[in-house]
Coordinates of C-alpha atoms and ligand atoms in Angstrom, one line a residue:
M1 CA -54.6 -33.8 -19.2
R2 CA -51.9 -31.3 -20.0
S3 CA -50.9 -28.9 -17.2
V4 CA -50.1 -25.2 -17.9
S5 CA -48.9 -22.2 -16.0
V6 CA -49.0 -18.5 -17.1
L7 CA -46.5 -16.1 -15.6
G8 CA -47.8 -12.5 -16.2
A9 CA -51.4 -13.7 -16.8
T10 CA -52.9 -10.3 -16.3
G11 CA -50.9 -8.6 -19.0
S12 CA -51.5 -8.2 -22.7
I13 CA -49.9 -11.5 -23.7
G14 CA -51.4 -13.2 -20.6
E15 CA -54.9 -12.1 -21.6
S16 CA -54.4 -13.5 -25.1
A17 CA -53.2 -16.8 -23.6
F18 CA -56.2 -16.8 -21.2
D19 CA -58.5 -16.3 -24.1
L20 CA -57.0 -19.3 -25.9
L21 CA -57.2 -21.5 -22.8
V22 CA -60.8 -20.6 -22.2
R23 CA -61.8 -21.1 -25.8
A24 CA -60.1 -24.5 -25.7
G25 CA -62.4 -25.6 -22.9
G26 CA -60.6 -24.2 -19.8
P27 CA -60.4 -26.7 -17.0
K28 CA -62.0 -29.4 -19.1
T29 CA -59.0 -29.4 -21.4
Y30 CA -56.1 -28.0 -19.3
R31 CA -55.0 -28.4 -15.7
T32 CA -53.8 -24.9 -14.7
V33 CA -51.1 -25.0 -12.1
A34 CA -50.0 -21.3 -11.5
L35 CA -51.2 -17.9 -12.7
T36 CA -49.2 -14.8 -11.7
G37 CA -49.7 -11.1 -11.9
A38 CA -48.8 -7.9 -10.0
A39 CA -51.1 -4.9 -9.5
N40 CA -54.3 -6.3 -11.0
V41 CA -55.3 -8.9 -8.4
A42 CA -59.0 -8.7 -9.1
R43 CA -58.4 -9.8 -12.7
L44 CA -55.9 -12.4 -11.5
A45 CA -58.4 -13.9 -9.1
E46 CA -61.1 -13.9 -11.9
M47 CA -58.8 -15.8 -14.2
A48 CA -57.7 -18.2 -11.5
R49 CA -61.4 -19.0 -10.8
A50 CA -62.2 -19.5 -14.4
L51 CA -59.3 -21.9 -15.0
Q52 CA -59.5 -23.5 -11.5
A53 CA -55.8 -22.8 -11.0
E54 CA -53.9 -24.4 -8.1
I55 CA -52.3 -21.1 -7.1
A56 CA -52.4 -17.4 -7.9
V57 CA -49.5 -15.2 -7.1
T58 CA -49.1 -11.4 -7.1
A59 CA -45.6 -9.9 -7.3
L60 CA -46.7 -7.3 -4.8
P61 CA -46.8 -8.3 -1.1
E62 CA -49.1 -5.4 -0.2
K63 CA -51.7 -6.9 -2.6
L64 CA -51.9 -10.3 -0.9
D65 CA -54.9 -9.5 1.4
D66 CA -56.9 -8.2 -1.7
L67 CA -55.9 -11.4 -3.6
R68 CA -56.9 -13.6 -0.7
A69 CA -60.3 -11.8 -0.4
A70 CA -60.9 -12.1 -4.1
L71 CA -60.2 -15.9 -4.0
A72 CA -62.2 -16.5 -0.8
G73 CA -64.1 -19.8 -0.9
S74 CA -62.4 -20.9 -4.1
G75 CA -59.9 -23.3 -2.6
I76 CA -57.2 -21.6 -4.7
E77 CA -53.9 -20.9 -2.9
A78 CA -52.8 -17.2 -2.8
A79 CA -49.2 -16.0 -2.4
A80 CA -47.2 -12.8 -3.0
G81 CA -43.7 -11.5 -3.7
P82 CA -41.0 -12.4 -6.2
A83 CA -39.9 -15.5 -4.3
A84 CA -43.5 -16.8 -4.3
I85 CA -43.6 -16.3 -8.1
A86 CA -40.4 -18.2 -8.5
E87 CA -41.7 -21.0 -6.3
A88 CA -45.0 -21.2 -8.3
A89 CA -42.9 -21.3 -11.6
A90 CA -41.0 -24.2 -10.1
R91 CA -44.1 -26.3 -9.7
P92 CA -44.2 -28.9 -12.4
A93 CA -46.3 -28.0 -15.5
D94 CA -46.0 -29.4 -19.0
W95 CA -46.2 -25.9 -20.6
T96 CA -45.4 -22.5 -19.0
L97 CA -45.8 -19.1 -20.7
S98 CA -43.3 -16.5 -19.5
A99 CA -45.1 -13.2 -20.1
I100 CA -43.9 -11.0 -17.2
I101 CA -42.7 -7.7 -18.4
G102 CA -39.0 -6.8 -18.0
A103 CA -36.0 -8.4 -16.3
A104 CA -38.4 -9.5 -13.5
G105 CA -39.3 -12.4 -15.8
L106 CA -35.8 -13.9 -15.7
P107 CA -35.8 -15.6 -12.3
P108 CA -39.1 -17.4 -12.7
G109 CA -38.2 -18.4 -16.3
L110 CA -35.0 -19.9 -15.0
E111 CA -37.0 -21.9 -12.4
V112 CA -39.1 -23.3 -15.3
L113 CA -36.0 -24.3 -17.2
R114 CA -34.5 -26.0 -14.2
R115 CA -37.5 -28.2 -13.7
G116 CA -37.9 -29.0 -17.5
G117 CA -41.0 -29.0 -19.7
I118 CA -41.8 -26.4 -22.3
L119 CA -41.1 -22.7 -21.8
A120 CA -43.1 -20.6 -24.2
L121 CA -41.0 -17.4 -24.0
A122 CA -42.6 -14.0 -24.6
N123 CA -40.3 -12.4 -22.1
K124 CA -37.5 -11.3 -24.5
E125 CA -35.7 -9.6 -21.7
S126 CA -34.6 -13.0 -20.4
L127 CA -32.6 -13.7 -23.6
V128 CA -31.3 -10.2 -23.9
A129 CA -30.0 -10.0 -20.3
A130 CA -29.0 -13.6 -19.9
G131 CA -29.0 -15.4 -23.2
G132 CA -26.0 -17.7 -22.4
L133 CA -27.4 -18.7 -19.0
V134 CA -30.9 -19.3 -20.3
M135 CA -29.8 -21.4 -23.3
A136 CA -27.3 -23.4 -21.1
E137 CA -30.0 -24.1 -18.5
A138 CA -32.4 -25.4 -21.2
A139 CA -29.7 -27.6 -22.7
R140 CA -28.8 -29.0 -19.3
S141 CA -32.4 -29.8 -18.2
K142 CA -33.6 -30.7 -21.8
A143 CA -36.3 -28.1 -21.4
R144 CA -37.7 -26.8 -24.7
I145 CA -37.9 -23.1 -25.3
L146 CA -40.5 -22.0 -27.9
P147 CA -40.3 -18.4 -29.0
V148 CA -43.5 -16.4 -28.6
D149 CA -42.3 -13.0 -29.8
S150 CA -44.0 -12.9 -33.2
E151 CA -40.9 -12.4 -35.3
H152 CA -39.1 -15.2 -33.5
S153 CA -42.1 -17.6 -33.7
A154 CA -42.2 -16.6 -37.4
L155 CA -38.5 -17.5 -37.9
F156 CA -38.9 -20.7 -35.9
Q157 CA -41.8 -21.7 -38.2
A158 CA -40.0 -20.6 -41.4
L159 CA -36.9 -22.5 -40.5
G160 CA -39.0 -25.6 -39.9
G161 CA -36.2 -27.4 -38.0
E162 CA -33.7 -26.9 -40.9
S163 CA -30.1 -26.2 -39.9
L164 CA -28.7 -22.8 -40.1
E165 CA -25.9 -24.1 -42.4
N166 CA -27.9 -23.3 -45.5
V167 CA -29.2 -19.9 -44.2
D168 CA -27.7 -16.7 -45.6
S169 CA -29.6 -14.3 -43.4
V170 CA -32.7 -13.9 -41.4
T171 CA -34.9 -10.8 -41.5
I172 CA -37.3 -9.5 -38.8
T173 CA -39.7 -6.8 -39.6
A174 CA -40.6 -3.6 -37.7
S175 CA -43.8 -1.6 -38.1
G176 CA -41.8 1.6 -37.3
G177 CA -44.1 2.2 -34.3
A178 CA -46.1 5.3 -33.5
F179 CA -43.6 7.8 -34.8
R180 CA -42.5 6.3 -38.1
D181 CA -43.6 9.2 -40.2
W182 CA -42.9 12.0 -37.7
P183 CA -40.3 14.6 -38.7
L184 CA -37.1 14.0 -36.6
E185 CA -37.3 17.4 -34.8
R186 CA -40.8 16.7 -33.5
L187 CA -39.7 13.4 -31.8
A188 CA -38.1 15.2 -28.9
R189 CA -41.5 16.6 -27.9
A190 CA -43.3 13.2 -28.2
T191 CA -45.5 12.6 -25.1
V192 CA -46.0 9.4 -23.2
A193 CA -49.6 9.2 -24.4
E194 CA -48.5 9.6 -28.1
A195 CA -45.7 6.9 -27.7
S196 CA -48.2 4.5 -26.1
C197 CA -50.4 4.1 -29.3
H198 CA -49.2 1.4 -31.7
P199 CA -50.5 1.6 -35.2
N200 CA -51.0 -2.2 -35.7
W201 CA -50.5 -4.2 -32.5
S202 CA -52.3 -4.0 -29.2
M203 CA -49.7 -4.6 -26.5
G204 CA -48.7 -3.5 -23.0
Q205 CA -47.6 0.1 -22.6
R206 CA -43.9 -0.5 -22.1
I207 CA -43.4 -2.6 -25.2
T208 CA -45.5 -0.1 -27.2
I209 CA -43.2 2.7 -26.2
D210 CA -40.2 0.5 -27.0
S211 CA -41.7 -0.1 -30.5
A212 CA -41.8 3.7 -31.0
S213 CA -38.2 4.1 -30.0
M214 CA -37.2 0.9 -31.8
F215 CA -35.7 -0.5 -28.6
N216 CA -38.2 -3.3 -29.0
K217 CA -36.6 -4.3 -32.3
A218 CA -33.1 -3.8 -30.8
L219 CA -34.0 -6.3 -28.1
E220 CA -35.4 -8.6 -30.8
V221 CA -32.1 -8.5 -32.8
I222 CA -30.3 -9.7 -29.6
E223 CA -33.0 -12.2 -28.9
A224 CA -32.6 -13.7 -32.4
H225 CA -28.8 -13.8 -31.9
E226 CA -29.1 -15.6 -28.6
F227 CA -32.0 -18.0 -29.5
F228 CA -31.0 -19.1 -33.0
G229 CA -27.2 -18.6 -32.5
I230 CA -27.0 -16.4 -35.7
D231 CA -24.3 -13.8 -35.8
E232 CA -25.3 -10.2 -35.8
G233 CA -24.2 -9.5 -39.4
R234 CA -26.8 -12.1 -40.7
I235 CA -29.8 -10.6 -38.8
K236 CA -31.5 -7.9 -40.8
V237 CA -34.2 -5.5 -39.8
L238 CA -36.7 -4.2 -42.4
V239 CA -39.4 -1.6 -41.8
H240 CA -42.7 -3.0 -42.9
P241 CA -45.6 -0.7 -41.9
Q242 CA -48.4 -3.2 -42.5
S243 CA -47.0 -5.8 -40.0
I244 CA -48.1 -8.7 -42.2
I245 CA -44.8 -10.4 -42.9
H246 CA -43.2 -11.0 -39.5
A247 CA -39.9 -12.5 -40.5
M248 CA -38.1 -14.2 -43.4
V249 CA -35.4 -16.8 -43.7
S250 CA -33.1 -16.3 -46.7
H251 CA -31.3 -19.4 -47.9
R252 CA -27.9 -19.5 -49.6
D253 CA -29.6 -20.9 -52.7
G254 CA -31.4 -17.6 -53.3
G255 CA -34.8 -18.7 -52.0
S256 CA -36.5 -17.0 -49.0
I257 CA -39.3 -18.3 -46.8
A258 CA -41.4 -15.6 -45.1
H259 CA -44.0 -16.0 -42.4
L260 CA -47.2 -14.0 -42.9
G261 CA -50.2 -13.4 -40.6
A262 CA -52.5 -10.9 -39.1
P263 CA -50.9 -8.9 -36.3
D264 CA -52.5 -10.9 -33.5
M265 CA -50.4 -12.4 -30.8
R266 CA -52.8 -15.3 -30.3
H267 CA -51.2 -16.9 -33.4
A268 CA -47.7 -17.1 -31.8
I269 CA -49.0 -18.0 -28.4
G270 CA -51.4 -20.6 -29.8
Y271 CA -48.6 -22.0 -32.1
A272 CA -46.4 -22.6 -29.0
L273 CA -49.4 -24.0 -27.0
N274 CA -50.2 -26.6 -29.6
W275 CA -46.6 -27.3 -30.8
P276 CA -45.6 -29.6 -32.4
R277 CA -49.1 -29.9 -33.8
R278 CA -51.2 -27.1 -35.2
A279 CA -54.8 -26.4 -34.2
P280 CA -57.4 -23.9 -35.3
L281 CA -57.0 -20.5 -33.6
P282 CA -59.3 -17.5 -33.4
V283 CA -56.9 -15.4 -35.6
P284 CA -58.3 -13.7 -38.7
Q285 CA -57.2 -15.2 -42.0
L286 CA -55.2 -12.8 -44.3
D287 CA -57.0 -11.2 -47.2
L288 CA -54.0 -10.0 -49.2
A289 CA -56.2 -8.6 -52.0
A290 CA -57.9 -6.3 -49.4
I291 CA -54.5 -5.3 -47.9
G292 CA -53.3 -4.5 -51.5
N293 CA -49.8 -3.3 -50.8
L294 CA -47.0 -4.6 -48.6
T295 CA -44.2 -2.0 -48.4
F296 CA -40.6 -2.2 -47.0
A297 CA -37.8 0.2 -46.1
T298 CA -34.4 0.1 -44.6
P299 CA -34.5 1.5 -41.0
D300 CA -32.9 4.9 -40.5
E301 CA -30.4 4.6 -37.7
T302 CA -30.4 8.4 -37.1
R303 CA -34.0 8.2 -36.2
W304 CA -33.6 4.9 -34.3
P305 CA -30.1 4.7 -32.6
A306 CA -31.3 1.7 -30.6
L307 CA -30.6 -0.6 -33.6
R308 CA -27.0 0.4 -33.7
L309 CA -26.7 -0.1 -29.9
A310 CA -28.1 -3.7 -30.2
R311 CA -25.4 -4.6 -32.8
E312 CA -22.6 -3.0 -30.7
V313 CA -23.9 -5.0 -27.7
I314 CA -23.8 -8.3 -29.6
R315 CA -20.3 -7.6 -30.7
A316 CA -19.2 -6.6 -27.2
G317 CA -20.5 -9.8 -25.7
G318 CA -20.2 -10.6 -22.0
A319 CA -22.8 -8.9 -19.9
A320 CA -23.4 -6.1 -22.4
G321 CA -27.0 -7.4 -23.0
A322 CA -27.8 -7.2 -19.3
V323 CA -26.5 -3.7 -19.1
L324 CA -28.4 -2.6 -22.3
N325 CA -31.7 -4.1 -21.1
A326 CA -31.4 -2.6 -17.6
A327 CA -30.4 0.8 -18.8
K328 CA -33.3 0.7 -21.3
E329 CA -35.7 -0.2 -18.5
Q330 CA -34.4 2.7 -16.4
A331 CA -34.6 5.1 -19.3
L332 CA -38.1 4.0 -20.0
D333 CA -39.1 4.5 -16.4
D334 CA -37.6 8.0 -16.6
F335 CA -39.5 8.8 -19.8
I336 CA -42.8 7.6 -18.4
A337 CA -42.3 9.6 -15.2
G338 CA -41.6 12.7 -17.2
R339 CA -37.9 13.0 -16.1
I340 CA -36.4 12.7 -19.6
R341 CA -37.7 13.3 -23.2
F342 CA -38.5 10.5 -25.7
T343 CA -35.3 11.1 -27.6
D344 CA -33.2 11.1 -24.5
M345 CA -33.7 7.4 -23.9
A346 CA -31.2 6.2 -26.5
G347 CA -28.6 8.6 -25.2
A348 CA -29.0 7.5 -21.6
V349 CA -28.6 3.8 -22.7
E350 CA -25.6 4.6 -24.8
R351 CA -23.9 6.6 -22.1
A352 CA -24.6 3.7 -19.6
L353 CA -23.0 1.3 -22.0
D354 CA -20.0 3.6 -22.6
A355 CA -19.5 4.2 -18.9
C356 CA -19.5 0.5 -18.2
A357 CA -17.2 -0.3 -21.1
A358 CA -14.7 2.4 -19.8
E359 CA -14.9 1.3 -16.2
S360 CA -14.6 -2.4 -16.5
G361 CA -15.7 -3.8 -19.8
F362 CA -18.5 -6.3 -19.9
G363 CA -16.7 -9.4 -18.5
D364 CA -17.7 -12.9 -19.4
S365 CA -21.2 -13.9 -20.2
P366 CA -22.9 -14.2 -16.8
G367 CA -23.1 -17.9 -15.6
D368 CA -25.6 -17.5 -12.8
L369 CA -28.6 -15.4 -11.8
D370 CA -26.8 -13.3 -9.1
T371 CA -24.2 -12.2 -11.6
V372 CA -26.9 -11.1 -14.1
L373 CA -28.7 -9.2 -11.4
A374 CA -25.5 -7.4 -10.3
W375 CA -25.0 -6.3 -13.9
D376 CA -28.6 -5.3 -14.2
A377 CA -28.4 -3.1 -11.1
R378 CA -25.3 -1.5 -12.5
G379 CA -27.0 -0.8 -15.8
R380 CA -29.9 0.8 -14.1
H381 CA -27.7 2.9 -11.9
L382 CA -25.5 4.1 -14.8
A383 CA -28.6 5.0 -16.9
A384 CA -30.1 6.9 -14.0
C385 CA -26.8 8.8 -13.3
T386 CA -26.2 9.8 -16.9
A387 CA -29.8 10.5 -18.0
G388 CA -29.4 14.2 -17.5
A389 CA -25.9 14.4 -19.0
A390 CA -25.4 16.0 -22.4
Ligands
NDP401 P1 -47.9 -6.1 -19.8 O1 -47.3 -4.9 -19.2 O2 -49.2 -6.0 -20.5 O3 -48.1 -7.3 -18.7 C1 -47.0 -7.6 -17.8 C2 -47.4 -8.7 -16.9 O4 -46.4 -8.8 -15.9 C3 -48.7 -8.4 -16.1 O5 -49.3 -9.7 -15.7 C4 -48.2 -7.7 -14.9 O6 -49.1 -7.7 -13.8 C5 -46.9 -8.5 -14.6 N1 -45.9 -7.8 -13.9 C6 -45.6 -6.4 -14.0 N2 -44.5 -6.2 -13.2 C7 -44.1 -7.3 -12.6 C8 -43.1 -7.7 -11.7 N3 -42.2 -6.8 -11.2 N4 -43.0 -9.0 -11.3 C9 -43.9 -9.9 -11.8 N5 -44.9 -9.6 -12.6 C10 -45.0 -8.4 -13.0 O7 -46.8 -6.7 -20.8 P2 -47.0 -7.5 -22.2 O8 -48.0 -8.6 -22.0 O9 -47.1 -6.5 -23.3 O10 -45.6 -8.1 -22.4 C11 -45.1 -9.2 -21.6 C12 -43.8 -9.8 -22.1 O11 -44.0 -10.2 -23.5 C13 -42.7 -8.7 -22.3 O12 -41.5 -9.3 -22.0 C14 -42.8 -8.3 -23.7 O13 -41.6 -7.8 -24.2 C15 -43.2 -9.6 -24.4 N6 -43.9 -9.4 -25.6 C16 -45.1 -8.8 -25.7 C17 -45.8 -8.7 -26.8 C18 -47.2 -8.1 -26.8 O14 -47.9 -8.1 -27.9 N7 -47.7 -7.5 -25.8 C19 -45.3 -9.2 -28.1 C20 -44.0 -9.8 -28.0 C21 -43.4 -10.0 -26.8 P3 -50.2 -6.6 -13.5 O15 -50.8 -6.2 -14.9 O16 -51.2 -7.4 -12.7 O17 -49.6 -5.5 -12.8
MG402 MG1 -42.0 -8.8 -31.5

């Protein structure tokens, strides 16, 4: 029987994975090793009971008593804190989904890579902050990383194992998020509630806001560069409001292979779960005649400066990705808390990157977790300090 772990089980991606595991027969089909969450321990315990997990871990030590109470009589172990999440991730499992939000997903993801097996990677921040380290760890332990971000899963599928030698460029699409059609001057007044509604995808709040600011796509450009090893100039972004084509590989011979599908993350998660085979999934089939039109546009970098920053970060190299990711997480915290406006986020990130470049540059690509975390702390600090600056 295959063993699985889900890190970030209580989130949007985690819920979709849970749905797939339950539909596939739950404990009759999969042996669940570890499930992790943070605030939502009631749901974590419910999932752990349904899948008969070995251990359930909350990131929050103050929630441990609640988790223990919710698991009483089940025989399932309970634990709490970031170290306990890393320990649970290190327990052997054939397949592990990394679906914690933010840079917090990096340490447990590295534990999975150290012990080997398949890491189904939704946590794009791991590759943005520490792409070199993550890919080197996978190469060393022969762990297999399968992309779960829909665009990267689409590229992986469209490439079909072909070498990049014959590839001219890859394209990832962007819906344009909640504010695609808003006049520029209205963006500064966008509220957190408005930024938290995605037109096509149902996702966690933070990535939904990142979609509206295009920071999500910025992270994805860096993720594509790190995962596929493609230089920045060959990674294109196309605004495609219907979110039906997720990505496209364009070959040097003039042919392109695109990946299409309904905007439902269970496709990419299920593809990674069943890889290298395919299995039926509860994802609606496309009805292109009903959809009628697929439209495309070049993204406007005045509206979305995040895309320019991503390209600058790739060209800068070293720890620039770690700084961008951390500064972005800080700016997003500040926007959600009402300390800065929607349109201030990109400025805060850019000033953090500029300050870092001026003070020290971005050094070498970080070779260990502590170095990544030090750059991460610096990125957050610089973004917090410069958030109010003009
Ligand atoms: P959610 O915010 O919905 O869920 C995040 C998960 O992480 C929850 O289980 C949450 O626990 C847990 N968590 C929160 N903070 C911490 C922490 N400090 N330490 C450990 N665990 C924590 O996020 P999403 O599911 O939307 O996204 C997860 C990842 O997948 C992100 O990296 C995102 O970029 C990526 N992704 C998401 C997509 C989507 O459709 N949602 C699409 C492509 C990529 P709790 O809820 O119990 O507090
Ligand atoms: Mg995506």
